Amino acid sequence: MRVLSGIQPSGAIHLGNYLGALTNWVRNQSESSFYAVVDLHSLTLDIDPEELRKNTRELVATLFAVGLDPAVATVFVQSHVAPHAQLSWLLECTASYGELTRMTQFKEKAERQGSYRVGLLTYPVLMAADILLYQTTHVPVGDDQRQHLELARNLAERFNNRFGQTFTIPEGIVPAVGARVMDLQDPTRKMSKSLHSPTGTLNIYDSPEDIERKIKRAVTDNDGDVAFDWTRKPGLSNLLEIFSSITDREPAQIAAGYTRYGDLKSDLATALIETLRPIRERFETLMADQAELDRLVSLGDNRARPVAEATYSLAASRMGLVS
Ligand code: AMP
Ligand code: TRP
């Protein structure tokens, strides 16, 4: 089993990223897991160079701070491993314009922006390259990335049929139930970097005061009944689900221990502050020593590179490029 996943350095890491993705990465890490900070993907946004640099360093430090072990898992930066961009070009020459313009995420973003860059269209091909370079068998992805994973499978199958067996066909791993964290102000929407909901989004490095304030202000209902019920009580259920993820107790069981929303919120705030505190401390230590952080990243880069290079060379040669 070979696992690869990627996360964009596009902004602050929030509780949804942490509980929905990162805790799973940490739990399942092994010598055959690869986790990429996909900085090339973030270039599809109109991102300021200084900000991209800062986000990338912070995200790398965060991956180690939440518990990825550089001696176990391979944590690397996508742009440090040249075959990602190289294989992406080869795959672009096998993908059709039609199948890329049919991608839901592309259609939504393109519609919103009016004009868009070519990178926004070809982004799923780059993601396919990320996956296929490592002969990945399993890809942990959120719901929103399923269509992109399907494209990676199609491109791999097509390539293998046309040029001979080259790529492993990857499978998606569905995140565990309860891995969807909703916005604290609007529990019908996923907590998200792009939602612009400063009070509804809890970033993992928020101060204890901010955590407390955001949890206390989280939207619930006012019938006073502490129960786990997504249809009747989405706001409260989101809080119970979050509480459950950080304590490994069932949401309904937690609900049974409370009669007042205020008590539940204040215990949840305390639990979150305590869960996030050591992560923040490790993050600060790592960020204070850039040389050590760089060393850890190059450890991962150097482990990723030969694997990626081997697959790239095989694909290039299969397509007729002379070595
Ligand atoms: P993004 O912030 O959209 O780049 O997502 C990075 C990772 O976090 C992906 O694996 C997402 O599936 C996951 N993720 C993002 N938002 C949430 C959320 N609200 N709940 C659970 N997982 C999330
Ligand atoms: N596109 C993914 C996202 O926006 C990130 C990503 C890039 C990825 N390459 C990947 C995820 C490879 C899984 C595997 O969330």
Tab-separated table of C-alpha atoms and ligand atoms in Angstrom, residues 4-8 38 41 123 127 130-131 139-141 145 148, ligand 2:
chain	number	residue	atom	x	y	z
A	4	LEU	CA	-0.008	9.981	-1.314
A	5	SER	CA	-1.901	13.127	-0.500
A	6	GLY	CA	-1.366	16.819	-1.021
A	7	ILE	CA	-2.336	20.042	0.650
A	8	GLN	CA	-2.064	23.550	-0.746
A	38	VAL	CA	1.605	21.365	-3.295
A	41	HIS	CA	-1.074	24.131	-7.248
A	123	TYR	CA	-4.619	21.774	-12.362
A	127	MET	CA	-2.686	16.489	-9.389
A	130	ASP	CA	1.449	14.000	-8.175
A	131	ILE	CA	-0.398	10.759	-7.603
A	139	VAL	CA	-5.229	8.593	-2.030
A	140	PRO	CA	-6.939	10.139	1.012
A	141	VAL	CA	-9.097	12.928	-0.421
A	145	GLN	CA	-11.474	16.029	-4.958
A	148	HIS	CA	-10.057	14.886	-9.867
B	2	TRP	N1	-6.056	19.427	-5.260
B	2	TRP	C1	-5.990	19.118	-3.861
B	2	TRP	C2	-6.764	20.157	-3.025
B	2	TRP	O1	-6.949	21.267	-3.472
B	2	TRP	C3	-4.574	19.071	-3.369
B	2	TRP	C4	-3.773	18.035	-4.077
B	2	TRP	C5	-2.823	18.254	-5.035
B	2	TRP	C6	-3.826	16.626	-3.877
B	2	TRP	N2	-2.258	17.088	-5.422
B	2	TRP	C7	-2.846	16.069	-4.745
B	2	TRP	C8	-4.582	15.804	-3.051
B	2	TRP	C9	-2.637	14.697	-4.821
B	2	TRP	C10	-4.369	14.415	-3.130
B	2	TRP	C11	-3.407	13.877	-4.016
B	2	TRP	O2	-7.158	19.856	-1.912
